[in-house]
């Protein structure tokens, strides 16, 4: 993910969210664990420190997911969400059969494909297939096929108090609006209960017992909390700061029950289109005897991987990773099957053996993930040597220009700005960066810079949390990256 967030509200209402450039500092934060691995131009030796130490990769793991997707699925692969009807209800010309009263005799199948970009607008377009056929009533069931993925929809070790927030939305087969709800919490004054309001019609319920407090009293012992229950019921408690004339707080809430989410949206959109149905059911195994009459395709995989890397989007990452698993094994993708597929693809198509690397998800959210800087450098070097064929580097954010590197304080100013294309990775106490540096001689070299076990005093932690200062550890990151730019040797020249 791009940034560890304790709360489900954005602090941009209180403080500026853009980072300031930071000066280089030759000293790492005391107690932090640093892992560095890089190459120099025309030199096959690996330089750095702690190159074989296992560390938490955080979102730099998305490079493995993205590479596996490009290697195995290809740039042009598209997700496809289908609307299907019983084969006997389709004419030889491919039209849906309905009687004079607009009744479709038989079931309708919605076959979800794990498309992370599928929205309610996409769903409306799909259901319009029935509207165009003048269907008013389905004399059968609407069956929602979620068989492509199986097992848990959230990864092993994900932090429990992150689960209500959209960056941990479940990577289920049925994904609608990123399995995320945007709402507002409207303060009603100091000491008053704030009102929760949905930004748009959505089949969830939100109850608020959050109390408005002065801005100076917010934080520490009085923060905003969200509890999620089955069937996507939310309960907001704690405190909300009252700013100005009761300025509202935006909420981004991850759904807790993706199957119910799919059922409820299906019901809501069918009613919106004036189509009645007997019942809506979930199917966890493939359904036979249906003919596709409508389909929604995603953008090509290369565009989805680029979005995943630019935004460090966790839902996209796990949906893409699970799709690699499902397509590779031709079986429903569980997390264990997915991570085995990622390993197998890299071994088969890149001759990279991940060895003792420990992977439990495709997005890096889990602190259980462990990888060495050395192994990540091996992956980057494969990309570097083969990029004319695989076209991967162009999918990465660029320093001082795009994605999560647009505002990164360590790479914003020259000579690093525009010369670094890389992936960030952040968890609590973890801040990583790995990718490619265009050095002073104009040569592109891969690098990995990992910082784990990062901790500050409480005052500094609060200043960083609310974006009042750039994280001090970025000073050392910039220092090392400047030396890599200057083609120097760590441990000899600096």
PDB file of C-alpha atoms in Angstrom, residues 106-404:
ATOM      1  CA  UNK A 106     -35.405 -19.813 -16.850  1.00  0.00           C
ATOM      2  CA  UNK A 107     -32.381 -18.668 -14.918  1.00  0.00           C
ATOM      3  CA  UNK A 108     -29.980 -15.796 -15.559  1.00  0.00           C
ATOM      4  CA  UNK A 109     -26.307 -16.270 -14.711  1.00  0.00           C
ATOM      5  CA  UNK A 110     -23.979 -13.401 -13.821  1.00  0.00           C
ATOM      6  CA  UNK A 111     -20.476 -14.791 -14.172  1.00  0.00           C
ATOM      7  CA  UNK A 112     -18.050 -12.541 -12.326  1.00  0.00           C
ATOM      8  CA  UNK A 113     -14.372 -12.712 -13.267  1.00  0.00           C
ATOM      9  CA  UNK A 114     -12.519 -10.929 -10.453  1.00  0.00           C
ATOM     10  CA  UNK A 115     -12.306  -7.711 -12.478  1.00  0.00           C
ATOM     11  CA  UNK A 116     -11.034  -5.053 -10.027  1.00  0.00           C
ATOM     12  CA  UNK A 117     -12.227  -2.249 -12.312  1.00  0.00           C
ATOM     13  CA  UNK A 118     -15.856  -3.409 -12.540  1.00  0.00           C
ATOM     14  CA  UNK A 119     -18.295  -0.722 -11.365  1.00  0.00           C
ATOM     15  CA  UNK A 120     -22.027  -0.238 -10.903  1.00  0.00           C
ATOM     16  CA  UNK A 121     -22.035   1.572 -14.230  1.00  0.00           C
ATOM     17  CA  UNK A 122     -20.458  -1.508 -15.806  1.00  0.00           C
ATOM     18  CA  UNK A 123     -23.138  -3.606 -14.137  1.00  0.00           C
ATOM     19  CA  UNK A 124     -25.927  -1.366 -15.428  1.00  0.00           C
ATOM     20  CA  UNK A 125     -24.567  -1.736 -18.933  1.00  0.00           C
ATOM     21  CA  UNK A 126     -24.509  -5.508 -18.530  1.00  0.00           C
ATOM     22  CA  UNK A 127     -28.081  -5.627 -17.222  1.00  0.00           C
ATOM     23  CA  UNK A 128     -29.173  -3.450 -20.136  1.00  0.00           C
ATOM     24  CA  UNK A 129     -28.768  -6.629 -22.192  1.00  0.00           C
ATOM     25  CA  UNK A 130     -31.977  -7.798 -20.513  1.00  0.00           C
ATOM     26  CA  UNK A 131     -33.643  -4.416 -20.943  1.00  0.00           C
ATOM     27  CA  UNK A 132     -32.860  -4.440 -24.673  1.00  0.00           C
ATOM     28  CA  UNK A 133     -34.512  -7.863 -24.904  1.00  0.00           C
ATOM     29  CA  UNK A 134     -37.617  -6.359 -23.221  1.00  0.00           C
ATOM     30  CA  UNK A 135     -37.304  -8.622 -20.171  1.00  0.00           C
ATOM     31  CA  UNK A 136     -39.689  -7.533 -17.413  1.00  0.00           C
ATOM     32  CA  UNK A 137     -39.621 -10.641 -15.283  1.00  0.00           C
ATOM     33  CA  UNK A 138     -37.201 -13.514 -14.756  1.00  0.00           C
ATOM     34  CA  UNK A 139     -39.267 -16.637 -14.020  1.00  0.00           C
ATOM     35  CA  UNK A 140     -36.328 -18.302 -12.334  1.00  0.00           C
ATOM     36  CA  UNK A 141     -33.236 -17.406 -10.352  1.00  0.00           C
ATOM     37  CA  UNK A 142     -30.451 -14.945 -10.932  1.00  0.00           C
ATOM     38  CA  UNK A 143     -27.342 -16.952 -10.129  1.00  0.00           C
ATOM     39  CA  UNK A 144     -24.143 -15.093  -9.262  1.00  0.00           C
ATOM     40  CA  UNK A 145     -21.178 -17.268 -10.215  1.00  0.00           C
ATOM     41  CA  UNK A 146     -18.198 -16.508  -7.937  1.00  0.00           C
ATOM     42  CA  UNK A 147     -16.294 -19.714  -8.678  1.00  0.00           C
ATOM     43  CA  UNK A 148     -13.100 -18.173 -10.078  1.00  0.00           C
ATOM     44  CA  UNK A 149     -11.645 -17.423  -6.634  1.00  0.00           C
ATOM     45  CA  UNK A 150     -12.056 -19.516  -3.501  1.00  0.00           C
ATOM     46  CA  UNK A 151     -11.030 -19.477   0.143  1.00  0.00           C
ATOM     47  CA  UNK A 152     -10.394 -16.323   2.135  1.00  0.00           C
ATOM     48  CA  UNK A 153     -10.932 -12.953   0.456  1.00  0.00           C
ATOM     49  CA  UNK A 154      -8.438 -11.205   2.749  1.00  0.00           C
ATOM     50  CA  UNK A 155      -4.854 -12.253   3.304  1.00  0.00           C
ATOM     51  CA  UNK A 156      -3.131 -13.990   6.195  1.00  0.00           C
ATOM     52  CA  UNK A 157      -1.777 -11.540   8.748  1.00  0.00           C
ATOM     53  CA  UNK A 158      -3.571  -8.399   7.548  1.00  0.00           C
ATOM     54  CA  UNK A 159      -3.920  -5.990  10.443  1.00  0.00           C
ATOM     55  CA  UNK A 160      -7.374  -6.298  12.025  1.00  0.00           C
ATOM     56  CA  UNK A 161      -7.744  -2.557  12.586  1.00  0.00           C
ATOM     57  CA  UNK A 162      -7.044  -1.864   8.897  1.00  0.00           C
ATOM     58  CA  UNK A 163      -9.893  -4.088   7.748  1.00  0.00           C
ATOM     59  CA  UNK A 164     -12.619  -1.375   7.791  1.00  0.00           C
ATOM     60  CA  UNK A 165     -10.579   0.784   5.399  1.00  0.00           C
ATOM     61  CA  UNK A 166     -10.793   0.642   1.611  1.00  0.00           C
ATOM     62  CA  UNK A 167      -7.136  -0.220   1.062  1.00  0.00           C
ATOM     63  CA  UNK A 168      -7.920  -3.664   2.507  1.00  0.00           C
ATOM     64  CA  UNK A 169     -11.047  -4.288   0.414  1.00  0.00           C
ATOM     65  CA  UNK A 170     -11.578  -8.029  -0.127  1.00  0.00           C
ATOM     66  CA  UNK A 171     -10.277  -9.453  -3.413  1.00  0.00           C
ATOM     67  CA  UNK A 172     -13.324 -11.587  -4.142  1.00  0.00           C
ATOM     68  CA  UNK A 173     -14.541 -12.919  -7.488  1.00  0.00           C
ATOM     69  CA  UNK A 174     -17.404 -10.410  -7.481  1.00  0.00           C
ATOM     70  CA  UNK A 175     -15.902  -6.933  -7.246  1.00  0.00           C
ATOM     71  CA  UNK A 176     -18.140  -3.889  -7.603  1.00  0.00           C
ATOM     72  CA  UNK A 177     -16.855  -0.337  -7.102  1.00  0.00           C
ATOM     73  CA  UNK A 178     -13.608  -1.796  -5.722  1.00  0.00           C
ATOM     74  CA  UNK A 179     -15.660  -3.359  -2.909  1.00  0.00           C
ATOM     75  CA  UNK A 180     -15.527   0.016  -1.250  1.00  0.00           C
ATOM     76  CA  UNK A 181     -18.063   2.555   0.000  1.00  0.00           C
ATOM     77  CA  UNK A 182     -17.471   6.290   0.159  1.00  0.00           C
ATOM     78  CA  UNK A 183     -19.459   8.239   2.693  1.00  0.00           C
ATOM     79  CA  UNK A 184     -19.293  11.324   4.892  1.00  0.00           C
ATOM     80  CA  UNK A 185     -19.507  11.862   8.605  1.00  0.00           C
ATOM     81  CA  UNK A 186     -21.276  15.145   9.211  1.00  0.00           C
ATOM     82  CA  UNK A 187     -20.493  16.707  12.628  1.00  0.00           C
ATOM     83  CA  UNK A 188     -23.427  18.470  14.270  1.00  0.00           C
ATOM     84  CA  UNK A 189     -21.407  20.486  16.778  1.00  0.00           C
ATOM     85  CA  UNK A 190     -19.293  19.926  19.895  1.00  0.00           C
ATOM     86  CA  UNK A 191     -20.764  17.170  22.045  1.00  0.00           C
ATOM     87  CA  UNK A 192     -23.323  16.170  19.415  1.00  0.00           C
ATOM     88  CA  UNK A 193     -23.583  12.847  17.574  1.00  0.00           C
ATOM     89  CA  UNK A 194     -22.330  13.132  13.993  1.00  0.00           C
ATOM     90  CA  UNK A 195     -24.528  11.963  11.114  1.00  0.00           C
ATOM     91  CA  UNK A 196     -23.299   9.376   8.594  1.00  0.00           C
ATOM     92  CA  UNK A 197     -24.288  10.056   4.998  1.00  0.00           C
ATOM     93  CA  UNK A 198     -23.686   7.919   1.913  1.00  0.00           C
ATOM     94  CA  UNK A 199     -22.245   9.788  -1.081  1.00  0.00           C
ATOM     95  CA  UNK A 200     -24.482   7.761  -3.415  1.00  0.00           C
ATOM     96  CA  UNK A 201     -27.149   5.081  -3.205  1.00  0.00           C
ATOM     97  CA  UNK A 202     -25.515   1.921  -1.939  1.00  0.00           C
ATOM     98  CA  UNK A 203     -26.904  -1.266  -0.350  1.00  0.00           C
ATOM     99  CA  UNK A 204     -25.279  -0.861   3.059  1.00  0.00           C
ATOM    100  CA  UNK A 205     -26.242   0.568   6.426  1.00  0.00           C
ATOM    101  CA  UNK A 206     -24.186   2.943   8.571  1.00  0.00           C
ATOM    102  CA  UNK A 207     -24.931   3.803  12.180  1.00  0.00           C
ATOM    103  CA  UNK A 208     -23.022   6.640  13.811  1.00  0.00           C
ATOM    104  CA  UNK A 209     -22.458   7.211  17.515  1.00  0.00           C
ATOM    105  CA  UNK A 210     -19.349   9.357  16.928  1.00  0.00           C
ATOM    106  CA  UNK A 211     -19.248  12.507  19.062  1.00  0.00           C
ATOM    107  CA  UNK A 212     -18.020  15.873  17.797  1.00  0.00           C
ATOM    108  CA  UNK A 213     -15.018  17.298  19.688  1.00  0.00           C
ATOM    109  CA  UNK A 214     -12.747  20.313  19.363  1.00  0.00           C
ATOM    110  CA  UNK A 215      -9.985  19.813  16.830  1.00  0.00           C
ATOM    111  CA  UNK A 216      -7.386  20.171  19.599  1.00  0.00           C
ATOM    112  CA  UNK A 217      -8.963  17.279  21.514  1.00  0.00           C
ATOM    113  CA  UNK A 218      -8.924  14.837  18.609  1.00  0.00           C
ATOM    114  CA  UNK A 219      -6.335  12.045  18.560  1.00  0.00           C
ATOM    115  CA  UNK A 220      -4.681   9.843  21.146  1.00  0.00           C
ATOM    116  CA  UNK A 221      -7.485   8.739  23.457  1.00  0.00           C
ATOM    117  CA  UNK A 222     -10.257  10.107  21.272  1.00  0.00           C
ATOM    118  CA  UNK A 223     -10.226   8.914  17.674  1.00  0.00           C
ATOM    119  CA  UNK A 224     -12.674   7.677  15.101  1.00  0.00           C
ATOM    120  CA  UNK A 225     -13.375   3.951  14.947  1.00  0.00           C
ATOM    121  CA  UNK A 226     -15.337   1.750  12.566  1.00  0.00           C
ATOM    122  CA  UNK A 227     -16.771  -1.677  13.258  1.00  0.00           C
ATOM    123  CA  UNK A 228     -17.900  -3.948  10.435  1.00  0.00           C
ATOM    124  CA  UNK A 229     -20.557  -6.614  10.758  1.00  0.00           C
ATOM    125  CA  UNK A 230     -22.014  -9.209   8.430  1.00  0.00           C
ATOM    126  CA  UNK A 231     -24.178  -8.085   5.520  1.00  0.00           C
ATOM    127  CA  UNK A 232     -22.114  -4.898   5.300  1.00  0.00           C
ATOM    128  CA  UNK A 233     -23.419  -3.102   8.345  1.00  0.00           C
ATOM    129  CA  UNK A 234     -21.153  -0.404   9.756  1.00  0.00           C
ATOM    130  CA  UNK A 235     -21.037   1.174  13.194  1.00  0.00           C
ATOM    131  CA  UNK A 236     -18.999   4.378  13.581  1.00  0.00           C
ATOM    132  CA  UNK A 237     -17.947   5.276  17.125  1.00  0.00           C
ATOM    133  CA  UNK A 238     -15.396   7.443  18.930  1.00  0.00           C
ATOM    134  CA  UNK A 239     -14.758  11.076  18.165  1.00  0.00           C
ATOM    135  CA  UNK A 240     -14.772  13.316  15.115  1.00  0.00           C
ATOM    136  CA  UNK A 241     -13.153  16.786  15.117  1.00  0.00           C
ATOM    137  CA  UNK A 242     -15.422  19.726  14.461  1.00  0.00           C
ATOM    138  CA  UNK A 243     -13.708  22.031  11.983  1.00  0.00           C
ATOM    139  CA  UNK A 244     -15.047  25.402  10.857  1.00  0.00           C
ATOM    140  CA  UNK A 245     -18.779  25.247  10.287  1.00  0.00           C
ATOM    141  CA  UNK A 246     -19.094  21.522  10.925  1.00  0.00           C
ATOM    142  CA  UNK A 247     -16.921  20.532   7.953  1.00  0.00           C
ATOM    143  CA  UNK A 248     -17.716  16.909   6.975  1.00  0.00           C
ATOM    144  CA  UNK A 249     -15.188  14.091   7.184  1.00  0.00           C
ATOM    145  CA  UNK A 250     -14.881  11.723   4.206  1.00  0.00           C
ATOM    146  CA  UNK A 251     -15.041   8.011   4.992  1.00  0.00           C
ATOM    147  CA  UNK A 252     -13.734   5.181   2.840  1.00  0.00           C
ATOM    148  CA  UNK A 253     -15.091   1.862   4.067  1.00  0.00           C
ATOM    149  CA  UNK A 254     -14.193  -1.625   2.938  1.00  0.00           C
ATOM    150  CA  UNK A 255     -17.116  -4.003   2.641  1.00  0.00           C
ATOM    151  CA  UNK A 256     -17.066  -7.040   4.912  1.00  0.00           C
ATOM    152  CA  UNK A 257     -19.276  -9.440   2.928  1.00  0.00           C
ATOM    153  CA  UNK A 258     -18.532  -9.413  -0.826  1.00  0.00           C
ATOM    154  CA  UNK A 259     -21.120 -12.083  -1.662  1.00  0.00           C
ATOM    155  CA  UNK A 260     -23.884 -10.092   0.035  1.00  0.00           C
ATOM    156  CA  UNK A 261     -22.553  -6.977  -1.710  1.00  0.00           C
ATOM    157  CA  UNK A 262     -22.996  -8.693  -5.096  1.00  0.00           C
ATOM    158  CA  UNK A 263     -26.487  -9.961  -4.225  1.00  0.00           C
ATOM    159  CA  UNK A 264     -27.646  -6.582  -2.937  1.00  0.00           C
ATOM    160  CA  UNK A 265     -26.304  -4.637  -5.913  1.00  0.00           C
ATOM    161  CA  UNK A 266     -27.863  -7.153  -8.306  1.00  0.00           C
ATOM    162  CA  UNK A 267     -31.208  -6.769  -6.592  1.00  0.00           C
ATOM    163  CA  UNK A 268     -30.966  -2.982  -6.523  1.00  0.00           C
ATOM    164  CA  UNK A 269     -30.002  -2.644 -10.192  1.00  0.00           C
ATOM    165  CA  UNK A 270     -32.654  -5.086 -11.413  1.00  0.00           C
ATOM    166  CA  UNK A 271     -35.298  -3.089  -9.551  1.00  0.00           C
ATOM    167  CA  UNK A 272     -33.875   0.094 -11.043  1.00  0.00           C
ATOM    168  CA  UNK A 273     -34.398  -1.410 -14.501  1.00  0.00           C
ATOM    169  CA  UNK A 274     -37.911  -2.616 -13.661  1.00  0.00           C
ATOM    170  CA  UNK A 275     -37.046  -6.322 -13.803  1.00  0.00           C
ATOM    171  CA  UNK A 276     -38.518  -8.670 -11.189  1.00  0.00           C
ATOM    172  CA  UNK A 277     -36.876 -11.933 -10.212  1.00  0.00           C
ATOM    173  CA  UNK A 278     -37.811 -14.937  -8.119  1.00  0.00           C
ATOM    174  CA  UNK A 279     -34.559 -15.080  -6.131  1.00  0.00           C
ATOM    175  CA  UNK A 280     -30.845 -14.228  -6.284  1.00  0.00           C
ATOM    176  CA  UNK A 281     -28.350 -16.916  -5.336  1.00  0.00           C
ATOM    177  CA  UNK A 282     -24.591 -17.380  -5.021  1.00  0.00           C
ATOM    178  CA  UNK A 283     -22.876 -20.253  -6.888  1.00  0.00           C
ATOM    179  CA  UNK A 284     -19.374 -21.252  -5.809  1.00  0.00           C
ATOM    180  CA  UNK A 285     -18.858 -23.839  -8.544  1.00  0.00           C
ATOM    181  CA  UNK A 286     -18.973 -23.373 -12.346  1.00  0.00           C
ATOM    182  CA  UNK A 287     -22.457 -23.539 -13.868  1.00  0.00           C
ATOM    183  CA  UNK A 288     -23.181 -25.458 -17.068  1.00  0.00           C
ATOM    184  CA  UNK A 289     -25.907 -25.089 -19.692  1.00  0.00           C
ATOM    185  CA  UNK A 290     -25.770 -21.311 -20.176  1.00  0.00           C
ATOM    186  CA  UNK A 291     -25.130 -19.113 -23.195  1.00  0.00           C
ATOM    187  CA  UNK A 292     -23.419 -15.721 -23.026  1.00  0.00           C
ATOM    188  CA  UNK A 293     -25.652 -12.893 -24.238  1.00  0.00           C
ATOM    189  CA  UNK A 294     -23.788  -9.910 -22.808  1.00  0.00           C
ATOM    190  CA  UNK A 295     -20.271  -9.143 -21.651  1.00  0.00           C
ATOM    191  CA  UNK A 296     -18.221  -6.344 -20.088  1.00  0.00           C
ATOM    192  CA  UNK A 297     -14.466  -6.357 -20.713  1.00  0.00           C
ATOM    193  CA  UNK A 298     -11.868  -4.573 -18.619  1.00  0.00           C
ATOM    194  CA  UNK A 299      -9.036  -2.482 -20.005  1.00  0.00           C
ATOM    195  CA  UNK A 300      -5.958  -4.503 -21.040  1.00  0.00           C
ATOM    196  CA  UNK A 301      -3.825  -6.048 -18.294  1.00  0.00           C
ATOM    197  CA  UNK A 302      -0.948  -3.624 -18.906  1.00  0.00           C
ATOM    198  CA  UNK A 303      -3.227  -0.693 -18.024  1.00  0.00           C
ATOM    199  CA  UNK A 304      -4.502  -2.457 -14.901  1.00  0.00           C
ATOM    200  CA  UNK A 305      -0.950  -3.293 -13.782  1.00  0.00           C
ATOM    201  CA  UNK A 306       0.081   0.313 -14.373  1.00  0.00           C
ATOM    202  CA  UNK A 307      -2.830   1.536 -12.264  1.00  0.00           C
ATOM    203  CA  UNK A 308      -1.912  -0.981  -9.550  1.00  0.00           C
ATOM    204  CA  UNK A 309       1.709   0.205  -9.492  1.00  0.00           C
ATOM    205  CA  UNK A 310       0.944   3.928  -9.797  1.00  0.00           C
ATOM    206  CA  UNK A 311      -1.696   3.922  -7.058  1.00  0.00           C
ATOM    207  CA  UNK A 312      -0.264   0.993  -5.099  1.00  0.00           C
ATOM    208  CA  UNK A 313      -3.787  -0.403  -5.150  1.00  0.00           C
ATOM    209  CA  UNK A 314      -4.074  -3.513  -3.004  1.00  0.00           C
ATOM    210  CA  UNK A 315      -7.379  -4.764  -4.419  1.00  0.00           C
ATOM    211  CA  UNK A 316      -6.046  -4.622  -7.971  1.00  0.00           C
ATOM    212  CA  UNK A 317      -2.888  -6.430  -6.868  1.00  0.00           C
ATOM    213  CA  UNK A 318      -4.654  -9.355  -5.218  1.00  0.00           C
ATOM    214  CA  UNK A 319      -7.268  -9.638  -7.987  1.00  0.00           C
ATOM    215  CA  UNK A 320      -4.488  -9.731 -10.597  1.00  0.00           C
ATOM    216  CA  UNK A 321      -2.409 -12.182  -8.550  1.00  0.00           C
ATOM    217  CA  UNK A 322      -5.390 -14.488  -8.002  1.00  0.00           C
ATOM    218  CA  UNK A 323      -6.169 -14.361 -11.710  1.00  0.00           C
ATOM    219  CA  UNK A 324      -2.638 -15.563 -12.428  1.00  0.00           C
ATOM    220  CA  UNK A 325      -3.300 -18.405  -9.986  1.00  0.00           C
ATOM    221  CA  UNK A 326      -6.676 -19.289 -11.496  1.00  0.00           C
ATOM    222  CA  UNK A 327      -5.419 -19.239 -15.073  1.00  0.00           C
ATOM    223  CA  UNK A 328      -2.157 -21.051 -14.310  1.00  0.00           C
ATOM    224  CA  UNK A 329      -3.743 -23.984 -12.479  1.00  0.00           C
ATOM    225  CA  UNK A 330      -7.195 -23.854 -14.129  1.00  0.00           C
ATOM    226  CA  UNK A 331      -8.628 -24.122 -10.626  1.00  0.00           C
ATOM    227  CA  UNK A 332     -10.291 -21.651  -8.226  1.00  0.00           C
ATOM    228  CA  UNK A 333      -7.610 -19.343  -6.871  1.00  0.00           C
ATOM    229  CA  UNK A 334      -6.963 -19.443  -3.148  1.00  0.00           C
ATOM    230  CA  UNK A 335      -4.144 -17.448  -1.573  1.00  0.00           C
ATOM    231  CA  UNK A 336      -1.872 -20.540  -1.253  1.00  0.00           C
ATOM    232  CA  UNK A 337      -2.568 -21.552  -4.867  1.00  0.00           C
ATOM    233  CA  UNK A 338      -1.976 -17.959  -5.985  1.00  0.00           C
ATOM    234  CA  UNK A 339       1.405 -17.611  -4.337  1.00  0.00           C
ATOM    235  CA  UNK A 340       2.497 -20.982  -5.728  1.00  0.00           C
ATOM    236  CA  UNK A 341       1.510 -19.754  -9.179  1.00  0.00           C
ATOM    237  CA  UNK A 342       3.545 -16.549  -8.781  1.00  0.00           C
ATOM    238  CA  UNK A 343       6.579 -18.657  -7.908  1.00  0.00           C
ATOM    239  CA  UNK A 344       5.980 -21.051 -10.784  1.00  0.00           C
ATOM    240  CA  UNK A 345       5.568 -18.295 -13.373  1.00  0.00           C
ATOM    241  CA  UNK A 346       8.773 -16.529 -12.339  1.00  0.00           C
ATOM    242  CA  UNK A 347      10.684 -19.809 -12.420  1.00  0.00           C
ATOM    243  CA  UNK A 348       9.300 -20.912 -15.790  1.00  0.00           C
ATOM    244  CA  UNK A 349       9.364 -17.622 -17.679  1.00  0.00           C
ATOM    245  CA  UNK A 350      12.177 -15.691 -15.966  1.00  0.00           C
ATOM    246  CA  UNK A 351      14.319 -18.494 -14.514  1.00  0.00           C
ATOM    247  CA  UNK A 352      13.989 -16.840 -11.100  1.00  0.00           C
ATOM    248  CA  UNK A 353      13.739 -19.207  -8.145  1.00  0.00           C
ATOM    249  CA  UNK A 354      12.184 -17.372  -5.199  1.00  0.00           C
ATOM    250  CA  UNK A 355      13.697 -19.944  -2.850  1.00  0.00           C
ATOM    251  CA  UNK A 356      13.029 -19.173   0.809  1.00  0.00           C
ATOM    252  CA  UNK A 357      11.096 -16.012  -0.019  1.00  0.00           C
ATOM    253  CA  UNK A 358       7.866 -16.153   2.004  1.00  0.00           C
ATOM    254  CA  UNK A 359       4.773 -14.829   0.227  1.00  0.00           C
ATOM    255  CA  UNK A 360       1.197 -15.021   1.532  1.00  0.00           C
ATOM    256  CA  UNK A 361      -0.589 -12.438  -0.659  1.00  0.00           C
ATOM    257  CA  UNK A 362      -0.139 -10.555  -3.905  1.00  0.00           C
ATOM    258  CA  UNK A 363      -0.129  -6.984  -2.602  1.00  0.00           C
ATOM    259  CA  UNK A 364       2.344  -6.950   0.296  1.00  0.00           C
ATOM    260  CA  UNK A 365      -0.178  -6.011   2.991  1.00  0.00           C
ATOM    261  CA  UNK A 366       0.791  -8.908   5.227  1.00  0.00           C
ATOM    262  CA  UNK A 367       3.782  -8.482   7.548  1.00  0.00           C
ATOM    263  CA  UNK A 368       4.270 -12.242   7.134  1.00  0.00           C
ATOM    264  CA  UNK A 369       5.805 -11.640   3.695  1.00  0.00           C
ATOM    265  CA  UNK A 370       9.599 -11.874   3.697  1.00  0.00           C
ATOM    266  CA  UNK A 371      12.103 -11.368   0.890  1.00  0.00           C
ATOM    267  CA  UNK A 372      15.759 -10.350   0.600  1.00  0.00           C
ATOM    268  CA  UNK A 373      17.021  -7.255  -1.225  1.00  0.00           C
ATOM    269  CA  UNK A 374      19.238  -9.646  -3.209  1.00  0.00           C
ATOM    270  CA  UNK A 375      16.255 -11.591  -4.563  1.00  0.00           C
ATOM    271  CA  UNK A 376      14.357  -8.433  -5.442  1.00  0.00           C
ATOM    272  CA  UNK A 377      17.452  -7.150  -7.263  1.00  0.00           C
ATOM    273  CA  UNK A 378      17.526 -10.376  -9.268  1.00  0.00           C
ATOM    274  CA  UNK A 379      13.921  -9.731 -10.327  1.00  0.00           C
ATOM    275  CA  UNK A 380      14.712  -6.130 -11.253  1.00  0.00           C
ATOM    276  CA  UNK A 381      17.761  -7.165 -13.251  1.00  0.00           C
ATOM    277  CA  UNK A 382      15.652  -9.610 -15.259  1.00  0.00           C
ATOM    278  CA  UNK A 383      13.253  -6.759 -16.026  1.00  0.00           C
ATOM    279  CA  UNK A 384      16.139  -4.462 -16.909  1.00  0.00           C
ATOM    280  CA  UNK A 385      17.704  -6.925 -19.358  1.00  0.00           C
ATOM    281  CA  UNK A 386      14.410  -7.919 -20.975  1.00  0.00           C
ATOM    282  CA  UNK A 387      12.399  -4.728 -20.917  1.00  0.00           C
ATOM    283  CA  UNK A 388      12.486  -4.330 -24.680  1.00  0.00           C
ATOM    284  CA  UNK A 389      10.390  -7.529 -24.797  1.00  0.00           C
ATOM    285  CA  UNK A 390       8.204  -7.251 -21.699  1.00  0.00           C
ATOM    286  CA  UNK A 391       7.695  -3.474 -21.492  1.00  0.00           C
ATOM    287  CA  UNK A 392       7.483  -3.330 -17.711  1.00  0.00           C
ATOM    288  CA  UNK A 393       9.501  -0.292 -16.621  1.00  0.00           C
ATOM    289  CA  UNK A 394       7.108   2.119 -18.342  1.00  0.00           C
ATOM    290  CA  UNK A 395       4.408   0.870 -15.956  1.00  0.00           C
ATOM    291  CA  UNK A 396       6.269   2.160 -12.865  1.00  0.00           C
ATOM    292  CA  UNK A 397       5.803   5.573 -11.224  1.00  0.00           C
ATOM    293  CA  UNK A 398       8.469   8.201 -11.997  1.00  0.00           C
ATOM    294  CA  UNK A 399      10.033  10.464  -9.366  1.00  0.00           C
ATOM    295  CA  UNK A 400       8.654  14.020  -9.231  1.00  0.00           C
ATOM    296  CA  UNK A 401       6.234  13.088 -11.976  1.00  0.00           C
ATOM    297  CA  UNK A 402       3.700  10.319 -11.372  1.00  0.00           C
ATOM    298  CA  UNK A 403       2.021   7.858  -9.040  1.00  0.00           C
ATOM    299  CA  UNK A 404       3.313   7.302  -5.527  1.00  0.00           C
TER     300      UNK A 404
END
